[in-house]
Tab-separated table of C-alpha atoms in Angstrom:
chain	number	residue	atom	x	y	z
A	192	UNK	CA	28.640	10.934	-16.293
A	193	UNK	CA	29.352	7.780	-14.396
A	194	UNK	CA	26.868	5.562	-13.556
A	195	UNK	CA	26.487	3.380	-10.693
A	196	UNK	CA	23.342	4.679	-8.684
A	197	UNK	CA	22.100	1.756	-8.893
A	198	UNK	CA	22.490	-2.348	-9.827
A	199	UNK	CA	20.923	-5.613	-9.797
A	200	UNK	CA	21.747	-8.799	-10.480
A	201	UNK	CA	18.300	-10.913	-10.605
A	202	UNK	CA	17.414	-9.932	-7.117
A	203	UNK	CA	13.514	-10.816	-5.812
A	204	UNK	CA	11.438	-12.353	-7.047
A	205	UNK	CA	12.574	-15.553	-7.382
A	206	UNK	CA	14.810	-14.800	-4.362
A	207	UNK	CA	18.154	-16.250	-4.157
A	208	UNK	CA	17.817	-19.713	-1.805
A	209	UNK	CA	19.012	-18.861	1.345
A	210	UNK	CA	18.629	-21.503	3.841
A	211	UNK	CA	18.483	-22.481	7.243
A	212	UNK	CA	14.758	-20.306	8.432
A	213	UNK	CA	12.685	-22.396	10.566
A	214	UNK	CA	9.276	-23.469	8.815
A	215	UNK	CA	6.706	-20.588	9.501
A	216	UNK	CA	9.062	-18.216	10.469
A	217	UNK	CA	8.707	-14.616	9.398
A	218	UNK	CA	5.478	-15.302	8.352
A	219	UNK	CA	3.301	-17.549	5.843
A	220	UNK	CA	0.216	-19.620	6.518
A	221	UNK	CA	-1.820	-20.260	9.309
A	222	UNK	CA	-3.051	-24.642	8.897
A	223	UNK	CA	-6.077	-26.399	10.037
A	224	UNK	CA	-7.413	-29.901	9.992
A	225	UNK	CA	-10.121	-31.898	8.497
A	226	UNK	CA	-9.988	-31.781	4.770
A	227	UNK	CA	-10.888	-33.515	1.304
A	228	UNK	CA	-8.174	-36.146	0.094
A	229	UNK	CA	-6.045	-34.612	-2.478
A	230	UNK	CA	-6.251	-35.645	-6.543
A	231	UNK	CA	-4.006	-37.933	-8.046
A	232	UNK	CA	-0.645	-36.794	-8.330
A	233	UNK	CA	-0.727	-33.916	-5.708
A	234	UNK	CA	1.333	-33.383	-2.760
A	235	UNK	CA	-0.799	-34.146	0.268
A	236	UNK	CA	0.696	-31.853	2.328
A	237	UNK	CA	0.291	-28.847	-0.207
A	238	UNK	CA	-2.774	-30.392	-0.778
A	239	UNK	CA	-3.629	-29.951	2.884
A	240	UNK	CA	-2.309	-26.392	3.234
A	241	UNK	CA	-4.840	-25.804	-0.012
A	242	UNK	CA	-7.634	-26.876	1.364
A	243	UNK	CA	-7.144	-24.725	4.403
A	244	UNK	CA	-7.224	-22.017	2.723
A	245	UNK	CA	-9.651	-22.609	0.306
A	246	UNK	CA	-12.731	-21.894	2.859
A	247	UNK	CA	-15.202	-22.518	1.128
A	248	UNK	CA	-14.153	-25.214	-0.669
A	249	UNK	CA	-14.819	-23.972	-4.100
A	250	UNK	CA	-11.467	-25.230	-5.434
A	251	UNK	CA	-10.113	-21.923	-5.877
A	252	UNK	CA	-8.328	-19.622	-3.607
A	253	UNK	CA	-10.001	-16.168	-4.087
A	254	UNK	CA	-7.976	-13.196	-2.769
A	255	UNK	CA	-10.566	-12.872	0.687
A	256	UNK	CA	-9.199	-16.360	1.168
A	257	UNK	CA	-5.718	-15.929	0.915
A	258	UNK	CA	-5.787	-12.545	2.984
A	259	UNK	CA	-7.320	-14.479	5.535
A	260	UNK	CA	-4.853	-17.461	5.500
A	261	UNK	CA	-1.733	-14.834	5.403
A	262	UNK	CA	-0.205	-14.393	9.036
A	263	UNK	CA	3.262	-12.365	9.346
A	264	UNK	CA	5.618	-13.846	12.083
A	265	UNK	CA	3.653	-11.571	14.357
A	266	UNK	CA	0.039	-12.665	13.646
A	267	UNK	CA	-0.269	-9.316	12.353
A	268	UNK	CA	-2.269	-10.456	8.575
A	269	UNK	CA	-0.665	-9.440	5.469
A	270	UNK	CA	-1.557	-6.105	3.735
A	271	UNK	CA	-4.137	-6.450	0.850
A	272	UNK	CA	-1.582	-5.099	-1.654
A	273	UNK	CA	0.648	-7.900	-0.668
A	274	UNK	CA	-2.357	-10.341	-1.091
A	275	UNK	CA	-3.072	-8.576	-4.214
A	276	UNK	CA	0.601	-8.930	-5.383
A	277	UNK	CA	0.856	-12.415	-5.068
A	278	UNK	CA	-2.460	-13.112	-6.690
A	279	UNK	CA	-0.692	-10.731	-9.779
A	280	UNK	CA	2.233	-13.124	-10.321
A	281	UNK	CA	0.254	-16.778	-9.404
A	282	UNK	CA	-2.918	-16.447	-11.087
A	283	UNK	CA	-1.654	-17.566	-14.354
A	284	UNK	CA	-4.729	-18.541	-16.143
A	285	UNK	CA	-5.965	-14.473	-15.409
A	286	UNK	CA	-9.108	-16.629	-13.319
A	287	UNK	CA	-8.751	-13.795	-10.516
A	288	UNK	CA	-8.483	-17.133	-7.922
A	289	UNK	CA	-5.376	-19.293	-7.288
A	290	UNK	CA	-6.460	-23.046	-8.386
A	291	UNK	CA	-4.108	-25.300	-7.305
A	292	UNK	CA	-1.485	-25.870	-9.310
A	293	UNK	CA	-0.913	-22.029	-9.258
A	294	UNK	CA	-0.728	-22.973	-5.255
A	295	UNK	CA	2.453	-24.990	-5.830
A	296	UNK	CA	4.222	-22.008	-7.122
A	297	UNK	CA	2.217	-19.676	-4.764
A	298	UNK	CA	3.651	-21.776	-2.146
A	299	UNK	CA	7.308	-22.324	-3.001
A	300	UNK	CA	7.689	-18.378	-3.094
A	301	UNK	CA	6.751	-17.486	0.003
A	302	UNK	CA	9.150	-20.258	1.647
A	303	UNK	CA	11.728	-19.012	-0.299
A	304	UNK	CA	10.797	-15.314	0.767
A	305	UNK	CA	10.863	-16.953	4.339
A	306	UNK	CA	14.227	-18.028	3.979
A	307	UNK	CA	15.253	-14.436	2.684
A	308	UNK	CA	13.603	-12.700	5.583
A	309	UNK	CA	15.147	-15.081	8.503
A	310	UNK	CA	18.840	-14.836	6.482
A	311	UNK	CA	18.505	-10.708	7.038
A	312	UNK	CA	16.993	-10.570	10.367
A	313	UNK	CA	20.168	-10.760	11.466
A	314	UNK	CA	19.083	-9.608	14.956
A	315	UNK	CA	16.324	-12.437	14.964
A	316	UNK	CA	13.745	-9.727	16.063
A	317	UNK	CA	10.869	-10.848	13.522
A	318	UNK	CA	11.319	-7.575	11.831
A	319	UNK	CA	13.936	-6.114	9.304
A	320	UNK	CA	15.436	-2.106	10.652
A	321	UNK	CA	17.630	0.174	8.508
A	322	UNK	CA	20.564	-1.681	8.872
A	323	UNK	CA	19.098	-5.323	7.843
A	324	UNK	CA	17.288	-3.628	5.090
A	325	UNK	CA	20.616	-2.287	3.777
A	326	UNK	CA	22.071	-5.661	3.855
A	327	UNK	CA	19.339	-7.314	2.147
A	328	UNK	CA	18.997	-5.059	-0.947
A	329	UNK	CA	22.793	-4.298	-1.236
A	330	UNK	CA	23.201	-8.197	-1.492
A	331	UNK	CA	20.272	-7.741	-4.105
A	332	UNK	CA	22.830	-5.728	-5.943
A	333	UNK	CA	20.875	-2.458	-5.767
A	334	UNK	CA	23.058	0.420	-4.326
A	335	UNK	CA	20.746	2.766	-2.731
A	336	UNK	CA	21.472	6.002	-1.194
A	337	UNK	CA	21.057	6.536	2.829
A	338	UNK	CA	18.023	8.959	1.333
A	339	UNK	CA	16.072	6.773	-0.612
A	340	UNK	CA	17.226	3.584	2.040
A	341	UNK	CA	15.597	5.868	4.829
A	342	UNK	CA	12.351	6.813	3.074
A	343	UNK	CA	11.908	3.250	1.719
A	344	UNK	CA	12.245	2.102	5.512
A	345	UNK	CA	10.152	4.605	7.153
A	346	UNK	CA	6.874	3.647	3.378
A	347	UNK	CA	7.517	0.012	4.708
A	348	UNK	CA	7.802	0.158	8.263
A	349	UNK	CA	4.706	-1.490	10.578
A	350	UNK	CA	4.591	1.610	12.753
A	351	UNK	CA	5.274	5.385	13.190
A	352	UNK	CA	7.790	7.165	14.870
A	353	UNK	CA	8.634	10.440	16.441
A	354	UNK	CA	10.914	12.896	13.901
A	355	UNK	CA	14.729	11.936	15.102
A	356	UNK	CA	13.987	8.086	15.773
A	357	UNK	CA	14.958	5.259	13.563
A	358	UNK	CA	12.140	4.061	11.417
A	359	UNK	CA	10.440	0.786	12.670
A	360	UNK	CA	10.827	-2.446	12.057
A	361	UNK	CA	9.428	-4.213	8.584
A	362	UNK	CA	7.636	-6.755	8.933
A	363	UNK	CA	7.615	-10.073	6.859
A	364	UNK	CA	4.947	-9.214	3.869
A	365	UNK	CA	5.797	-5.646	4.019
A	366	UNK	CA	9.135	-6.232	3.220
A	367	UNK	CA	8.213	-8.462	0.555
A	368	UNK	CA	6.715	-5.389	-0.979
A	369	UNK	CA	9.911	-3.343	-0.355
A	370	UNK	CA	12.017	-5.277	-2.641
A	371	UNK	CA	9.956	-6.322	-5.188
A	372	UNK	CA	8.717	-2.274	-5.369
A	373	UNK	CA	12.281	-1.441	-5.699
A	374	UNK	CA	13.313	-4.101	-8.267
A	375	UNK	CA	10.220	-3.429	-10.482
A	376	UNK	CA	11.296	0.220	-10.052
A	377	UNK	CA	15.056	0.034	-11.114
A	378	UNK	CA	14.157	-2.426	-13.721
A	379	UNK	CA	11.727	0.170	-15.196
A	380	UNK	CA	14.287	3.186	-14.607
A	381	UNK	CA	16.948	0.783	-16.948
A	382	UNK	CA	14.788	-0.051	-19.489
A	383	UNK	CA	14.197	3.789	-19.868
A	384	UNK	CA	17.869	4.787	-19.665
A	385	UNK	CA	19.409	3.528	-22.904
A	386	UNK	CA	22.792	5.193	-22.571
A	387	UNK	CA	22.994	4.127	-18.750
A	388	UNK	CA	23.970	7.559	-17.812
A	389	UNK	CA	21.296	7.548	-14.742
A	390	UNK	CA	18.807	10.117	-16.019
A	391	UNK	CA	15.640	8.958	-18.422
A	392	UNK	CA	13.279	10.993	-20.299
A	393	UNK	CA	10.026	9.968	-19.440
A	394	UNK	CA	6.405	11.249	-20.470
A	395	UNK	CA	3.679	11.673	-17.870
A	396	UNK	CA	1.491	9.185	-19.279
A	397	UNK	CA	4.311	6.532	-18.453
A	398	UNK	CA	5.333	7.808	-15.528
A	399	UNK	CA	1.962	7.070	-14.374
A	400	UNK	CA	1.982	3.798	-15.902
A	401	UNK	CA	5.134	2.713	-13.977
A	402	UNK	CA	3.766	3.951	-10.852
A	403	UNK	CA	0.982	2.371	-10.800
A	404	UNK	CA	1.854	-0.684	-11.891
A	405	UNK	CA	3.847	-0.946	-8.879
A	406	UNK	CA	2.729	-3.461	-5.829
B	187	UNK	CA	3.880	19.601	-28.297
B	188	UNK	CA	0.452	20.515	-26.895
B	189	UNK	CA	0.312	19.498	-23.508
B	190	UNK	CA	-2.932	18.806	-21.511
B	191	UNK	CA	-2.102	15.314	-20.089
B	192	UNK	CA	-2.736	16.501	-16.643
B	193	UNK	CA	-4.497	19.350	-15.188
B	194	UNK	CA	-5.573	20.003	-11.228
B	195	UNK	CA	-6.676	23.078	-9.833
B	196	UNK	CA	-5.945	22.158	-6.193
B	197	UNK	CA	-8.316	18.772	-5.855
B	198	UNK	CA	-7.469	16.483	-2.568
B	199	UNK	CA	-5.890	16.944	-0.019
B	200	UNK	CA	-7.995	19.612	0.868
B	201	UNK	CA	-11.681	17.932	-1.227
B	202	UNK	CA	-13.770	20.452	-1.590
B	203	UNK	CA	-17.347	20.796	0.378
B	204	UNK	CA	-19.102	18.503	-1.387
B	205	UNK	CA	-22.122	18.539	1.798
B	206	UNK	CA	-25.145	15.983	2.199
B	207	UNK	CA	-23.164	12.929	3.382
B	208	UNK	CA	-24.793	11.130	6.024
B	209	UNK	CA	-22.571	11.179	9.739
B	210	UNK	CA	-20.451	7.865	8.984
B	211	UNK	CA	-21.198	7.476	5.334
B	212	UNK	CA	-18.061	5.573	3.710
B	213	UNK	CA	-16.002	5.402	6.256
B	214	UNK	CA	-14.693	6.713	10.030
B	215	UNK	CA	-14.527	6.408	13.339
B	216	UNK	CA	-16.155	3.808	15.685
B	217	UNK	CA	-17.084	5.014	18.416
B	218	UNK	CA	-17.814	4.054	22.970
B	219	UNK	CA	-19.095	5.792	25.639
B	220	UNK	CA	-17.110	6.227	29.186
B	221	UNK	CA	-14.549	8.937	28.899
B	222	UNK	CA	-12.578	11.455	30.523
B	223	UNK	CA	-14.161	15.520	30.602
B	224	UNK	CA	-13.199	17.883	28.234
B	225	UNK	CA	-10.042	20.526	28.839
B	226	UNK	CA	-11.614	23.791	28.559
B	227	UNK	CA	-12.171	25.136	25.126
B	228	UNK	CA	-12.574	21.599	23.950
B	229	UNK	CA	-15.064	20.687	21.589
B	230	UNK	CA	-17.280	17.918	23.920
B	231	UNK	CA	-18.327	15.938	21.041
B	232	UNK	CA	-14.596	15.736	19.250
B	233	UNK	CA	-12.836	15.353	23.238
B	234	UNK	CA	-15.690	12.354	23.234
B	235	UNK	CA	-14.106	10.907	20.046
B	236	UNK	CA	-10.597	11.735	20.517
B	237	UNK	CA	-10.612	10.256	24.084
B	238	UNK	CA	-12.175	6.486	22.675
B	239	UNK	CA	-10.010	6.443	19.961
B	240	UNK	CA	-6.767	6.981	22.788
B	241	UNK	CA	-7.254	3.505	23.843
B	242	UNK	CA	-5.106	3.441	26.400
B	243	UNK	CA	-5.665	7.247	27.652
B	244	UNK	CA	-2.164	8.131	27.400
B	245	UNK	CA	-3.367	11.839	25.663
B	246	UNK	CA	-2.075	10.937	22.690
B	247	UNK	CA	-2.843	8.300	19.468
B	248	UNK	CA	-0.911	6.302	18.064
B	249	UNK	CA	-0.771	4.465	14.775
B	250	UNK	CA	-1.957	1.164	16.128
B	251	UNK	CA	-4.696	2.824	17.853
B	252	UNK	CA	-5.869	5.050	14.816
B	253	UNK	CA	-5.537	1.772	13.011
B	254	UNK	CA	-7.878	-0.009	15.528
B	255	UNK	CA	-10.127	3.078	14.949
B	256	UNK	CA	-10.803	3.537	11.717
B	257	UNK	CA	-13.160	1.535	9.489
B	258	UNK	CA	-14.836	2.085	6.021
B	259	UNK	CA	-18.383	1.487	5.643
B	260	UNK	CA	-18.163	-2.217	5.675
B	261	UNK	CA	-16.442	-2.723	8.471
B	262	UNK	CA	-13.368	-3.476	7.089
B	263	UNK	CA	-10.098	-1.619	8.791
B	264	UNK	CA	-8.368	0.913	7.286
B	265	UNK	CA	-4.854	-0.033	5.503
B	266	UNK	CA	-1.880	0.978	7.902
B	267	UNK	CA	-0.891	2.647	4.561
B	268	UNK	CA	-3.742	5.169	4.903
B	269	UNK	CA	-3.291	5.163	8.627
B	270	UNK	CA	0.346	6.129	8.511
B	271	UNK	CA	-0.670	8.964	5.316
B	272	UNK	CA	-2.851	10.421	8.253
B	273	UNK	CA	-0.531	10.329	10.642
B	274	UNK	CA	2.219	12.102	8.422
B	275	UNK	CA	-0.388	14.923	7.247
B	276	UNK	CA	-1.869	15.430	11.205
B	277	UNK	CA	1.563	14.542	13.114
B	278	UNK	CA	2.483	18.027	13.160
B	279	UNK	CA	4.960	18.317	15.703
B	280	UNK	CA	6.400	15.110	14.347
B	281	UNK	CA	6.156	13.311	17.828
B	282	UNK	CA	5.126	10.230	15.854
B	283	UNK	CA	1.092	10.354	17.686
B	284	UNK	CA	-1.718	12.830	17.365
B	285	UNK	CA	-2.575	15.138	20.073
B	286	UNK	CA	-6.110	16.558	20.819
B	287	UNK	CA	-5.523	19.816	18.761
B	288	UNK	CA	-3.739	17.755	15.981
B	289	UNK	CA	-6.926	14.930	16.157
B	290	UNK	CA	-9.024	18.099	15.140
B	291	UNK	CA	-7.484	18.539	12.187
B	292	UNK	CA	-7.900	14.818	11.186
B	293	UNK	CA	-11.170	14.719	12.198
B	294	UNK	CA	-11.755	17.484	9.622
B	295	UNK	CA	-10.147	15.789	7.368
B	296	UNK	CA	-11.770	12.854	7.531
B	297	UNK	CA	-15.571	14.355	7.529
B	298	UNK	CA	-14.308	16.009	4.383
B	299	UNK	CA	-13.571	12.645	2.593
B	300	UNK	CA	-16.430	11.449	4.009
B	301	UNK	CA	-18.404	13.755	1.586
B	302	UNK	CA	-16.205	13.563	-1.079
B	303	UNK	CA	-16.563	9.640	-1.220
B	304	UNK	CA	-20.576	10.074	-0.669
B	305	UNK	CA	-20.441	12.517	-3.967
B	306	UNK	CA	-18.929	10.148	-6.455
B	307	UNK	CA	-20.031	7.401	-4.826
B	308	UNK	CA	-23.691	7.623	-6.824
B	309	UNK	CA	-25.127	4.865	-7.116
B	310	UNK	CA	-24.687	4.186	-3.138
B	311	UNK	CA	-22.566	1.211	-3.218
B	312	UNK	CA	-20.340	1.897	-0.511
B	313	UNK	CA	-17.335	1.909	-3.283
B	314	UNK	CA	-16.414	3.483	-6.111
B	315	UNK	CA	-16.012	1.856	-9.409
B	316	UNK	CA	-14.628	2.532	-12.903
B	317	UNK	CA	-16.999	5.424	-13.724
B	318	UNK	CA	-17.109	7.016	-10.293
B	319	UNK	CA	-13.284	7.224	-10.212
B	320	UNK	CA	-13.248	8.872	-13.464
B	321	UNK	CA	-15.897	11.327	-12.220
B	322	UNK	CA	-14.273	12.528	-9.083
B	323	UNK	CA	-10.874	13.165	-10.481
B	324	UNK	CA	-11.866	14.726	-14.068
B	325	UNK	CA	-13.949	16.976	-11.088
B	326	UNK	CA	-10.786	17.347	-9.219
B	327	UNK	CA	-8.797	18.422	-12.703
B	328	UNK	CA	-7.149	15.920	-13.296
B	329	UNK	CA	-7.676	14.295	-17.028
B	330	UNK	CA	-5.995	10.679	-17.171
B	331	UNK	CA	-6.424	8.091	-19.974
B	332	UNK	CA	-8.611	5.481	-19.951
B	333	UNK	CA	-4.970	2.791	-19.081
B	334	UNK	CA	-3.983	4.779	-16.441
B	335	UNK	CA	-7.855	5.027	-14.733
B	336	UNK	CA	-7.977	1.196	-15.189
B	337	UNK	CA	-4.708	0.675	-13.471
B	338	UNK	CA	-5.677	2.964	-10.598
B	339	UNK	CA	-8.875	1.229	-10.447
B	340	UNK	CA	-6.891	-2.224	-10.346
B	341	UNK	CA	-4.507	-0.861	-7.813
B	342	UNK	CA	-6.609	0.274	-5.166
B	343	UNK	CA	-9.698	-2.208	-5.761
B	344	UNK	CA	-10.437	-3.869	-2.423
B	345	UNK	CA	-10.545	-7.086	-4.654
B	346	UNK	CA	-9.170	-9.218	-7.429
B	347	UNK	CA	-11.273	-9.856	-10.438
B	348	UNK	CA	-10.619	-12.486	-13.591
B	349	UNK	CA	-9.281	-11.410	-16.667
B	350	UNK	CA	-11.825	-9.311	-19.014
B	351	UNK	CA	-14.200	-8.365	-15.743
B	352	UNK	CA	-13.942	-4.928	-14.811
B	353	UNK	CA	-12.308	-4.082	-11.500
B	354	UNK	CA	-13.832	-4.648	-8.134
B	355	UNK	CA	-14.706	-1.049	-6.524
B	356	UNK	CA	-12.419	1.130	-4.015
B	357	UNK	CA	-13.640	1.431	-0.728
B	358	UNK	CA	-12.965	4.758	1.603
B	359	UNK	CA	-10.343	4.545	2.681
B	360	UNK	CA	-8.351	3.449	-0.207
B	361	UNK	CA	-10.081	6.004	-2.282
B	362	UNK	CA	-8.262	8.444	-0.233
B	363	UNK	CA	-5.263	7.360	-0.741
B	364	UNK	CA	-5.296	6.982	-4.700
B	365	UNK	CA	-6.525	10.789	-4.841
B	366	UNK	CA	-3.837	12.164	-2.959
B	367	UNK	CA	-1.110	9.378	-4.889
B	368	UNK	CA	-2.646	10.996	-8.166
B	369	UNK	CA	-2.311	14.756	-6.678
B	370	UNK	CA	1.157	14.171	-5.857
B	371	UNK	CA	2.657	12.485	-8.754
B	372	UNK	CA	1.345	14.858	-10.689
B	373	UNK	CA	2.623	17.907	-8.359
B	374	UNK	CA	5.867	16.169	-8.575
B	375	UNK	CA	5.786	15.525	-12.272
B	376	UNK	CA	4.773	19.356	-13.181
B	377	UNK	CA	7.788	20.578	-10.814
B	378	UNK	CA	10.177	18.908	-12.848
B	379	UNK	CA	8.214	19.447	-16.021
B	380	UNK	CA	9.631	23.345	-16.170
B	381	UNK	CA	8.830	23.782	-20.281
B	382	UNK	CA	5.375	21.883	-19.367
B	383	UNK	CA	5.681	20.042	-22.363
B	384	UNK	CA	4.480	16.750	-20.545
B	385	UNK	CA	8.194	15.022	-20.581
B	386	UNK	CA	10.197	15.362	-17.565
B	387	UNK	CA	14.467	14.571	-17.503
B	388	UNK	CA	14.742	12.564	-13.983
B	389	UNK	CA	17.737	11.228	-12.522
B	390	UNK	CA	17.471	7.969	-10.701
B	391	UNK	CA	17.548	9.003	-7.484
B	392	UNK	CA	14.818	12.127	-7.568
B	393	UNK	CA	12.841	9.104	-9.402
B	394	UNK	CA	12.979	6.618	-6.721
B	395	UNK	CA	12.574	9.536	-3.873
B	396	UNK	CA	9.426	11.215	-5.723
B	397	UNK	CA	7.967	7.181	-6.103
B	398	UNK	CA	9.320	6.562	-2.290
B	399	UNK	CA	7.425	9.008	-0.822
B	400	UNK	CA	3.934	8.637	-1.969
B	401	UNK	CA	1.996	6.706	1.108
């Protein structure tokens, strides 16, 4: 059987570094003043964002924190599971905060996420419809079908709609979600299909695993 | 093979009677006074409810306003993941809002969970951890090993914990949606699983749209 449902080439995270998005745009963190001088060494102004967010000044971002510091291009906040995603890769030491240094990294994804949002809102609406969401993963090198492209628009989208209308728009964190959920996916699917035929056997105690593990 | 990974004899949606929840217990509706009479036939008290929750009095709910709606017991807001699960099990008529007779149905729903959560939930936390989890589904039929139950418990905690602490506890609304998640991965998994010897063949697409359309 040929095989070909689906590719990938790296894809998010670590998105590729498309330029050009305005700072903030799309979404990423709302900034304050009035704040503690940063350590030797630091970048004041990522010191400054880190201090923002760290409310209570405990030196340590806990996941309350970040949710509250998280704005999508809309104001709208970010979803907890996005919180909780980003908190999964950047919280190296396993602490269940974000110190700072994990910040740095914290921080560079999300601009670079930024920059992949504004490159496929083509339409510069904020959000990401069917068509930009196409773009964007096809460019990922996954080859979805108009089935599983329509289902993973209408899971992602901000909104509801009536049976017959396009799905709404994605906004910046949930879309975020959408790719990494469909790279961890097809990365999963691959390591499972050693004769890349595009059918696995898979037991129902990994099946859950996989699932669940998912964002 | 012996099988006996997974069991379920019907569990959520659809949670049995457990009764003696307090009105409000876990999670619901907020409610205001200053609305519209009743159509006849109406239930006053549900009219009352259905009419604050239809913000705008347009006859008919929408996402955002079910989203403004709904809150578990500590206040917080439900996830527009939960939100739009509701509206895809109550949208009936797919018009993409919920109509009086369709906001029954919800309502029921809801009161239902409301129990449910108020069952497990024993030691009156207001969320359910580790050992309440496992309670209510091994009730519900459904017998998952101890790495799966953590992951579920990690995936739809309301917070992040360090390393080595156990996970944070689920609150309403969330626990709602990791029942029915559970129910229908494993509805989907014993569908394909036709010799029910707990290993499924799965093509890449069927795997993506059975993951794809879990809320």
């Amino acid at each position: 059987m040929s095989y070909g449902g689906y590719g990938g080439y790296g894809g998010p995270p670590g998105p590729p570094p498309y330029g050009g998005a305005p700072s903030g745009y799309g979404g990423g963190f709302t900034t304050h003043v009035g704040l503690p001088p940063p350590p030797p060494g630091a970048d004041p102004q990522l010191w400054s964002y880190f201090t923002t967010v760290d409310h209570d000044r405990s030196g340590a971002i806990t996941a309350v924190e970040l949710e509250r510091a998280l704005v999508n291009g809309d104001w709208t906040p970010f979803d907890l599971d996005t919180v909780k995603l980003l908190m999964t890769i950047f919280d190296v030491d396993r602490s269940g905060t974000i110190g700072f240094n994990e910040f740095v990294g914290l921080w560079k994804y999300i601009k670079d996420w930024q920059n992949v949002f504004a490159h496929f809102d083509r339409d510069r609406s904020g959000s990401i419809d069917g068509h930009e969401l196409r773009n964007a993963l096809t460019q990922f090198g996954y080859n979805l079908s108009p089935p599983i492209l329509n289902l993973l628009q209408k899971k992602y989208a901000s909104e509801t709609r009536a049976l017959g209308h396009a799905a709404a728009g994605i906004n910046f964190d949930r879309f975020v979600r959408a790719c990494v959920v469909v790279k961890q996916l097809t990365d999963s699917f691959r390591k499972l299909d050693a004769d890349q035929d595009g059918w696995i056997q898979i037991s129902y105690d990994q099946f859950m695993n996989t699932v669940l593990s998912l964002p």
